Amino acid sequence: MNHAASIQFGQLVEIHWKFKTAEQAQRLATSGFDYILLNEADKQCVRDNIMDAVLAQVQNKPIQKQFIRSLKMICIHDYPEKLPNLFPQCLAFLQKNEQLAVYAGLQGLFALAARYEFELDEDREPLHKIIQESFSVLGTLVNDMINNKENVDALYMLHLICKVFYVSNQLQMSPYLMEGNNLQPWIQFLKTIMDMPCPPELSAPATLTEEIVKRDKSIFWKIKGIAAKITYRIFVKYGNPATVEEKVAIQTFSSNFALNFSIPLLESHLQLMFERKDKFVGSKALSFCIKFTSAATKQENTMDKLKPFVENILYDTVIPIMFITEKDMSTFANDPVEYIRNLYDFTETLFQPKNTVQDLLVYLCRYSSQKKQKKKGKSKRGKPDYLHPFLAFAVKNLTEYNIKIASGEGADFRIKEAILYAIGTLKDEIWGEKDLKS
């Protein structure tokens, strides 16, 4: 009953909160739509009490989810003019010595930050003030909980802090975090999350689809996933000073980030990606580790760090990740059309390591340490460093596979399938080399 009521409340807020007058409602509403004009006194009652409702239902996730959904919508239409007390209330909750109040405060702060997630320039100014006043409080919470990260409740709150950080900075880094060393403790926090050891029950190899889905939903892999996502986004946006805006503050921040954080973060991403060889790694975390490594191939300082590990990446990481899975085989056997659709459906492949690793394979096999040469006014890249060795590895393994099959010894068909899949991925690079094309 309570859950149904919270859903009804959420829909009422989402659909009808924006209507203020009959004239405005008629302009905004679809023809024939039966809109509702909510009483302003009722609206104010909701504004005054919604954070208390979030706190009261903080342990009831389905209801709390609806309240946060409603709070986001209310913030979009009413903050800060009609909701001036929300931010002070969130800060007050965060500074209480009560776990449930702190969690409710984090939920409120997340909803408030999400209201400005995609705003630009002067429309984003209120978010900068929110970050400046709240991130020191969040930093204190991180320091209190990071040493207790084996506790599941602590992980849930750290995960929510990561979500607040992400929505606050994924589009534009806050000026507050660009100042001095304000970002340093946050990078250290995210790196600590990525480096923390995995419980045995969540790291043992897994092939069954149900088990993989279950582990991906665990708070341990969810927090590693968002830490990998945040660090990837910052690295791509600010890791190369040559590609950022030509503003002194941003150029300075980018240079500092490239100098002090790019390599340590790459090490964490590589370490987590290499664990995939004999352990389970969450799909989202692994996907962003692969994305980070792909981006690192495009920058000289990070590529220099990668070079000693390229063979490991290509042969022990890329190919095993490309293996066909139990889910793939089941889908192909039962519904081949659905299997093909899934391969090209962006929503299905967004966080699938098998898809993101294709870019990593292409970038590595395209990389050339030789400087581009100009010939007849056209720029020509040098011979790729790793394409020919990778193709030699592919030929060797395919030959060994055929020999084993011919002798009746038997071989893992997934190896052949993955290598052929990899060669298909590299078709443009292969056709671009005259010696291979001929």
Coordinates of C-alpha atoms in Angstrom, one line a residue:
M1 CA 0.0 0.0 0.0
N2 CA 2.7 2.5 1.0
H3 CA 4.8 1.6 -2.0
A4 CA 1.8 2.1 -4.3
A5 CA 1.1 5.5 -2.7
S6 CA 4.7 6.6 -3.2
I7 CA 4.6 5.7 -6.9
Q8 CA 1.4 7.6 -7.3
F9 CA 3.0 10.6 -5.5
G10 CA 6.0 10.4 -7.7
Q11 CA 3.9 10.4 -10.9
L12 CA 1.8 13.3 -9.6
V13 CA 5.0 15.4 -9.0
E14 CA 6.6 14.4 -12.2
I15 CA 3.7 15.1 -14.5
H16 CA 1.7 17.9 -12.7
W17 CA 4.2 19.8 -10.5
K18 CA 5.2 22.1 -13.5
F19 CA 1.7 23.4 -14.0
K20 CA 1.1 26.7 -12.2
T21 CA -1.9 28.4 -13.9
A22 CA -4.6 27.1 -16.2
E23 CA -3.2 29.2 -19.1
Q24 CA 0.3 27.9 -18.7
A25 CA -1.0 24.3 -18.3
Q26 CA -3.0 24.6 -21.6
R27 CA 0.2 25.7 -23.4
L28 CA 2.4 23.0 -21.9
A29 CA -0.1 20.1 -21.9
T30 CA -0.8 17.8 -24.8
S31 CA -4.2 18.4 -26.4
G32 CA -6.9 16.5 -24.4
F33 CA -4.5 15.9 -21.5
D34 CA -6.3 16.1 -18.1
Y35 CA -3.8 18.2 -16.1
I36 CA -4.1 18.9 -12.4
L37 CA -3.3 22.3 -10.8
L38 CA -1.8 21.5 -7.4
N39 CA -2.7 23.8 -4.6
E40 CA 0.3 26.0 -3.7
A41 CA -0.2 25.4 0.0
D42 CA -0.1 21.7 -0.7
K43 CA 3.1 22.1 -2.7
Q44 CA 4.7 24.1 0.1
C45 CA 3.8 21.4 2.6
V46 CA 5.6 18.9 0.3
R47 CA 8.7 21.2 0.1
D48 CA 8.8 21.6 3.9
N49 CA 8.5 17.9 4.7
I50 CA 10.0 15.9 1.9
M51 CA 13.5 15.5 3.5
D52 CA 11.8 14.3 6.7
A53 CA 10.0 11.8 4.5
V54 CA 13.2 10.7 2.9
L55 CA 14.7 10.2 6.3
A56 CA 11.7 8.3 7.6
Q57 CA 11.9 5.8 4.6
V58 CA 15.6 5.7 4.3
Q59 CA 15.6 1.9 4.9
N60 CA 12.7 1.3 2.6
K61 CA 14.5 1.5 -0.8
P62 CA 11.5 1.2 -3.1
I63 CA 9.7 4.1 -1.3
Q64 CA 12.8 6.1 -0.9
K65 CA 13.5 5.8 -4.6
Q66 CA 10.2 7.4 -5.4
F67 CA 10.8 10.2 -2.9
I68 CA 14.2 11.0 -4.4
R69 CA 12.7 10.9 -7.9
S70 CA 10.1 13.4 -6.7
L71 CA 12.7 15.6 -5.0
K72 CA 14.8 15.8 -8.2
M73 CA 11.7 17.1 -10.1
I74 CA 10.8 19.6 -7.4
C75 CA 14.4 20.9 -7.4
I76 CA 14.2 21.4 -11.2
H77 CA 11.1 23.7 -10.8
D78 CA 11.5 25.3 -7.4
Y79 CA 15.2 25.4 -6.3
P80 CA 16.4 27.8 -5.0
E81 CA 13.5 30.3 -5.0
K82 CA 10.9 28.2 -3.3
L83 CA 13.2 25.7 -1.7
P84 CA 15.8 27.8 0.0
N85 CA 16.1 25.5 3.1
L86 CA 16.9 22.3 1.2
F87 CA 20.7 22.7 1.1
P88 CA 21.0 23.7 4.7
Q89 CA 18.8 20.8 5.7
C90 CA 21.0 18.4 3.7
L91 CA 24.1 19.8 5.4
A92 CA 22.5 19.5 8.8
F93 CA 21.7 15.8 8.1
L94 CA 25.2 15.1 7.0
Q95 CA 26.7 16.5 10.2
K96 CA 24.5 14.4 12.5
N97 CA 26.1 11.5 14.3
E98 CA 23.4 9.2 13.0
Q99 CA 24.0 6.9 10.1
L100 CA 20.4 7.0 8.7
A101 CA 20.4 10.8 8.8
V102 CA 23.7 11.0 7.0
Y103 CA 22.4 8.7 4.3
A104 CA 19.3 10.8 3.9
G105 CA 21.4 13.9 3.7
L106 CA 23.5 12.3 0.9
Q107 CA 20.3 11.4 -1.0
G108 CA 19.0 14.9 -0.8
L109 CA 22.4 16.3 -1.9
F110 CA 22.5 13.9 -4.8
A111 CA 19.0 15.1 -5.9
L112 CA 20.1 18.7 -5.6
A113 CA 23.3 18.2 -7.5
A114 CA 21.5 16.3 -10.2
R115 CA 19.3 19.3 -10.8
Y116 CA 22.4 21.1 -12.2
E117 CA 24.1 18.2 -13.8
F118 CA 23.7 19.4 -17.4
E119 CA 23.6 23.1 -16.8
L120 CA 26.2 25.4 -18.4
D121 CA 28.0 28.7 -17.6
E122 CA 26.0 31.0 -15.3
D123 CA 23.2 28.5 -14.9
R124 CA 25.7 26.3 -13.2
E125 CA 26.8 28.8 -10.6
P126 CA 24.5 27.5 -7.8
L127 CA 26.1 24.1 -8.1
H128 CA 29.6 25.6 -7.7
K129 CA 28.5 27.1 -4.4
I130 CA 26.9 23.8 -3.3
I131 CA 30.2 22.0 -4.0
Q132 CA 32.3 24.5 -2.3
E133 CA 30.2 24.3 0.9
S134 CA 29.5 20.6 1.0
F135 CA 32.6 18.8 -0.3
S136 CA 34.6 19.5 2.8
V137 CA 31.8 17.8 4.8
L138 CA 31.8 14.9 2.3
G139 CA 35.6 14.7 2.6
T140 CA 35.2 14.3 6.4
L141 CA 32.7 11.5 5.9
V142 CA 35.0 9.8 3.4
N143 CA 37.9 9.9 5.9
D144 CA 35.6 8.4 8.6
M145 CA 34.4 5.6 6.4
I146 CA 37.3 4.7 4.1
N147 CA 39.0 2.7 6.9
N148 CA 35.8 0.8 7.5
K149 CA 35.2 -0.1 3.9
E150 CA 34.7 -3.8 4.8
N151 CA 31.4 -2.7 6.3
V152 CA 28.6 -2.9 3.7
D153 CA 26.8 0.1 5.1
A154 CA 30.0 2.2 4.7
L155 CA 30.3 1.0 1.1
Y156 CA 26.7 2.1 0.4
M157 CA 27.4 5.6 1.7
L158 CA 30.7 5.8 -0.1
H159 CA 29.0 4.8 -3.3
L160 CA 26.4 7.5 -2.8
I161 CA 29.2 10.1 -2.2
C162 CA 30.7 8.9 -5.5
K163 CA 27.4 9.5 -7.3
V164 CA 27.2 13.0 -5.8
F165 CA 30.8 13.7 -7.1
Y166 CA 29.9 12.3 -10.5
V167 CA 26.8 14.3 -11.2
S168 CA 28.5 17.4 -9.8
N169 CA 31.6 17.2 -12.1
Q170 CA 31.0 14.9 -15.1
L171 CA 30.1 17.8 -17.4
Q172 CA 32.4 20.4 -16.1
M173 CA 34.9 20.2 -13.2
S174 CA 34.0 22.5 -10.4
P175 CA 36.2 25.6 -10.1
Y176 CA 36.6 24.7 -6.4
L177 CA 38.2 21.3 -7.3
M178 CA 40.5 23.0 -9.8
E179 CA 42.0 25.2 -7.1
G180 CA 45.3 24.2 -5.5
N181 CA 45.3 20.6 -4.2
N182 CA 41.5 20.4 -3.6
L183 CA 41.2 17.5 -6.1
Q184 CA 44.1 15.4 -4.7
P185 CA 42.3 13.8 -1.8
W186 CA 39.3 12.9 -4.0
I187 CA 41.7 11.2 -6.6
Q188 CA 43.3 9.3 -3.7
F189 CA 39.9 8.3 -2.4
L190 CA 38.8 7.0 -5.9
K191 CA 42.2 5.2 -6.3
T192 CA 41.8 3.6 -2.9
I193 CA 38.4 2.3 -4.0
M194 CA 39.8 0.9 -7.2
D195 CA 42.7 -0.8 -5.4
M196 CA 40.9 -2.3 -2.5
P197 CA 41.0 -6.1 -2.4
C198 CA 38.0 -8.1 -3.5
P199 CA 36.2 -10.5 -1.1
P200 CA 36.9 -14.1 -2.3
E201 CA 33.2 -14.8 -2.8
L202 CA 33.1 -12.0 -5.4
S203 CA 36.4 -12.6 -7.1
A204 CA 36.3 -16.3 -7.9
P205 CA 36.0 -17.0 -11.6
A206 CA 32.4 -17.0 -12.8
T207 CA 30.9 -18.1 -16.1
L208 CA 27.2 -18.6 -15.3
T209 CA 25.1 -15.6 -16.4
E210 CA 23.0 -15.5 -13.2
E211 CA 26.1 -15.4 -11.1
I212 CA 27.7 -12.6 -13.2
V213 CA 24.5 -10.5 -12.9
K214 CA 24.3 -11.1 -9.2
R215 CA 27.9 -10.0 -8.6
D216 CA 27.6 -7.0 -10.9
K217 CA 24.7 -5.8 -8.6
S218 CA 26.8 -6.2 -5.4
I219 CA 27.8 -2.9 -3.8
F220 CA 31.4 -3.9 -4.0
W221 CA 31.5 -4.0 -7.8
K222 CA 29.0 -1.1 -8.1
I223 CA 31.4 1.2 -6.1
K224 CA 34.4 0.0 -8.1
G225 CA 32.4 0.6 -11.3
I226 CA 31.6 4.2 -10.5
A227 CA 35.1 5.0 -9.3
A228 CA 36.4 3.7 -12.6
K229 CA 33.8 5.7 -14.5
I230 CA 34.6 9.0 -12.7
T231 CA 38.4 8.7 -13.1
Y232 CA 37.9 7.8 -16.8
R233 CA 35.7 10.8 -17.4
I234 CA 38.2 13.2 -15.7
F235 CA 41.2 11.7 -17.6
V236 CA 39.5 11.9 -21.0
K237 CA 38.4 15.5 -20.3
Y238 CA 41.5 16.9 -18.6
G239 CA 44.3 14.4 -19.1
N240 CA 45.7 16.1 -22.2
P241 CA 46.5 19.8 -21.9
A242 CA 46.6 20.2 -25.7
T243 CA 42.9 19.4 -26.0
V244 CA 41.3 21.5 -23.2
E245 CA 39.8 25.0 -23.4
E246 CA 42.4 27.8 -23.7
K247 CA 41.7 29.3 -20.3
V248 CA 44.5 29.8 -17.9
A249 CA 42.7 28.0 -15.0
I250 CA 41.7 25.0 -17.1
Q251 CA 45.1 24.7 -18.8
T252 CA 46.9 24.9 -15.4
F253 CA 44.5 22.3 -13.9
S254 CA 45.0 20.0 -16.9
S255 CA 48.8 20.2 -16.8
N256 CA 48.7 19.4 -13.1
F257 CA 46.4 16.5 -13.6
A258 CA 48.5 15.0 -16.4
L259 CA 51.6 15.4 -14.4
N260 CA 50.4 14.1 -11.0
F261 CA 47.4 11.8 -11.5
S262 CA 47.3 10.3 -15.0
I263 CA 50.0 7.6 -14.4
P264 CA 48.8 6.6 -10.9
L265 CA 45.3 6.2 -12.2
L266 CA 46.4 4.3 -15.2
E267 CA 48.2 1.9 -12.8
S268 CA 45.0 1.3 -10.9
H269 CA 43.0 0.7 -14.1
L270 CA 45.6 -1.7 -15.5
Q271 CA 45.8 -3.6 -12.2
L272 CA 42.1 -4.2 -12.1
M273 CA 42.0 -5.1 -15.8
F274 CA 44.8 -7.6 -15.4
E275 CA 42.9 -9.3 -12.5
R276 CA 40.4 -10.4 -15.2
K277 CA 43.0 -13.1 -16.3
D278 CA 42.2 -15.4 -13.4
K279 CA 39.5 -13.7 -11.3
F280 CA 36.1 -12.1 -11.8
V281 CA 35.9 -8.4 -12.4
G282 CA 32.6 -6.5 -12.5
S283 CA 31.4 -5.8 -16.0
K284 CA 31.1 -2.0 -15.5
A285 CA 34.4 -1.7 -13.7
L286 CA 36.2 -3.7 -16.3
S287 CA 34.5 -1.8 -19.2
F288 CA 35.8 1.6 -17.8
C289 CA 39.3 0.2 -17.2
I290 CA 39.4 -0.8 -20.8
K291 CA 38.1 2.6 -21.9
F292 CA 40.7 4.3 -19.7
T293 CA 43.5 2.2 -21.2
S294 CA 42.2 2.9 -24.7
A295 CA 42.3 6.6 -24.0
A296 CA 45.8 6.2 -22.6
T297 CA 47.1 4.9 -25.9
K298 CA 46.5 8.4 -27.4
Q299 CA 48.8 10.3 -25.1
E300 CA 52.6 10.0 -25.1
N301 CA 53.2 9.9 -21.3
T302 CA 50.6 7.3 -20.6
M303 CA 51.5 5.2 -23.8
D304 CA 55.1 5.1 -22.6
K305 CA 53.8 3.6 -19.4
L306 CA 51.7 1.1 -21.3
K307 CA 54.4 -0.2 -23.7
P308 CA 55.9 -2.9 -21.4
F309 CA 52.4 -4.3 -20.9
V310 CA 51.1 -4.3 -24.5
E311 CA 51.7 -8.0 -25.1
N312 CA 50.0 -8.9 -21.8
I313 CA 47.0 -6.7 -22.8
L314 CA 46.7 -8.1 -26.3
Y315 CA 47.2 -11.8 -25.7
D316 CA 46.2 -12.3 -22.1
T317 CA 43.4 -9.7 -21.7
V318 CA 41.9 -8.7 -25.1
I319 CA 41.5 -12.3 -26.5
P320 CA 40.0 -13.9 -23.3
I321 CA 37.5 -11.0 -23.0
M322 CA 36.4 -11.6 -26.6
F323 CA 35.5 -15.3 -25.8
I324 CA 31.9 -16.1 -26.5
T325 CA 30.0 -16.4 -23.2
E326 CA 27.4 -18.8 -21.9
K327 CA 24.8 -16.1 -22.4
D328 CA 25.9 -15.6 -26.0
M329 CA 25.6 -19.3 -26.8
S330 CA 22.2 -19.6 -25.2
T331 CA 20.8 -16.6 -27.0
F332 CA 22.3 -17.7 -30.4
A333 CA 20.8 -21.2 -30.0
N334 CA 17.4 -20.0 -29.0
D335 CA 17.0 -16.7 -30.9
P336 CA 19.8 -16.0 -33.5
V337 CA 18.0 -12.8 -34.6
E338 CA 18.1 -11.5 -31.0
Y339 CA 21.7 -12.4 -30.7
I340 CA 22.6 -10.3 -33.8
R341 CA 20.4 -7.4 -32.6
N342 CA 22.2 -7.4 -29.2
L343 CA 25.6 -7.1 -31.0
Y344 CA 24.6 -3.8 -32.5
D345 CA 22.2 -2.4 -29.9
F346 CA 23.9 0.5 -28.1
T347 CA 21.9 0.1 -25.0
E348 CA 22.8 -3.6 -24.7
T349 CA 26.6 -3.1 -25.4
L350 CA 27.3 0.2 -23.5
F351 CA 29.1 -1.5 -20.5
Q352 CA 29.9 -4.9 -22.2
P353 CA 33.7 -5.4 -22.0
K354 CA 33.6 -7.5 -25.2
N355 CA 32.5 -4.4 -27.1
T356 CA 34.7 -1.8 -25.4
V357 CA 37.8 -4.1 -25.8
Q358 CA 37.4 -3.8 -29.6
D359 CA 38.5 -0.1 -29.4
L360 CA 41.5 -1.0 -27.3
L361 CA 42.6 -3.7 -29.8
V362 CA 42.2 -1.2 -32.7
Y363 CA 44.1 1.6 -30.9
L364 CA 47.0 -0.6 -29.9
C365 CA 47.3 -2.2 -33.4
R366 CA 47.1 1.3 -35.0
Y367 CA 49.8 2.8 -32.7
S368 CA 53.1 3.7 -34.3
S369 CA 56.1 5.0 -32.5
Q370 CA 57.4 6.4 -35.8
K371 CA 56.5 10.0 -36.4
K372 CA 54.1 10.8 -39.3
Q373 CA 55.8 11.5 -42.6
K374 CA 54.7 13.9 -45.2
K375 CA 54.6 12.6 -48.8
K376 CA 53.3 14.7 -51.7
G377 CA 51.7 17.1 -49.2
K378 CA 49.8 14.3 -47.4
S379 CA 50.6 13.1 -43.9
K380 CA 51.3 9.4 -43.7
R381 CA 51.6 7.5 -40.4
G382 CA 54.5 5.1 -39.7
K383 CA 54.3 1.4 -39.7
P384 CA 52.2 0.2 -36.7
D385 CA 54.2 -1.4 -33.9
Y386 CA 51.9 -4.1 -32.8
L387 CA 49.6 -5.1 -35.7
H388 CA 52.0 -7.5 -37.4
P389 CA 53.0 -9.3 -34.2
F390 CA 49.4 -9.6 -33.2
L391 CA 48.5 -11.2 -36.6
A392 CA 51.5 -13.5 -36.2
F393 CA 50.1 -14.5 -32.8
A394 CA 46.7 -15.1 -34.4
V395 CA 48.1 -17.3 -37.2
K396 CA 50.1 -19.3 -34.7
N397 CA 47.1 -20.0 -32.5
L398 CA 44.8 -20.8 -35.4
T399 CA 47.4 -23.3 -36.8
E400 CA 47.7 -24.9 -33.4
Y401 CA 43.9 -25.1 -33.1
N402 CA 43.6 -26.8 -36.5
I403 CA 46.4 -29.3 -35.6
K404 CA 44.7 -30.3 -32.4
I405 CA 41.3 -30.7 -34.1
A406 CA 42.9 -32.8 -36.9
S407 CA 44.7 -35.1 -34.4
G408 CA 41.5 -35.6 -32.5
E409 CA 43.0 -34.1 -29.4
G410 CA 40.3 -31.4 -29.2
A411 CA 40.6 -27.7 -28.6
D412 CA 38.7 -24.8 -27.1
F413 CA 36.5 -23.5 -30.0
R414 CA 36.2 -20.1 -28.1
I415 CA 39.9 -19.4 -28.9
K416 CA 39.3 -19.7 -32.6
E417 CA 36.1 -17.7 -32.5
A418 CA 37.8 -14.9 -30.5
I419 CA 40.8 -14.7 -32.8
L420 CA 38.6 -14.5 -35.9
Y421 CA 36.4 -11.9 -34.1
A422 CA 39.6 -9.9 -33.4
I423 CA 40.8 -10.1 -37.0
G424 CA 37.4 -8.9 -38.2
T425 CA 37.7 -6.0 -35.8
L426 CA 41.1 -5.1 -37.4
K427 CA 39.9 -5.3 -41.0
D428 CA 40.4 -1.6 -41.7
E429 CA 43.9 -1.6 -40.2
I430 CA 44.8 -4.7 -42.2
W431 CA 43.6 -3.2 -45.4
G432 CA 45.6 0.0 -44.7
E433 CA 48.9 -1.9 -44.8
K434 CA 50.1 -2.7 -48.3
D435 CA 52.2 -5.8 -47.4
L436 CA 49.1 -7.3 -45.6
K437 CA 46.6 -6.2 -48.3
S438 CA 48.6 -7.9 -51.0

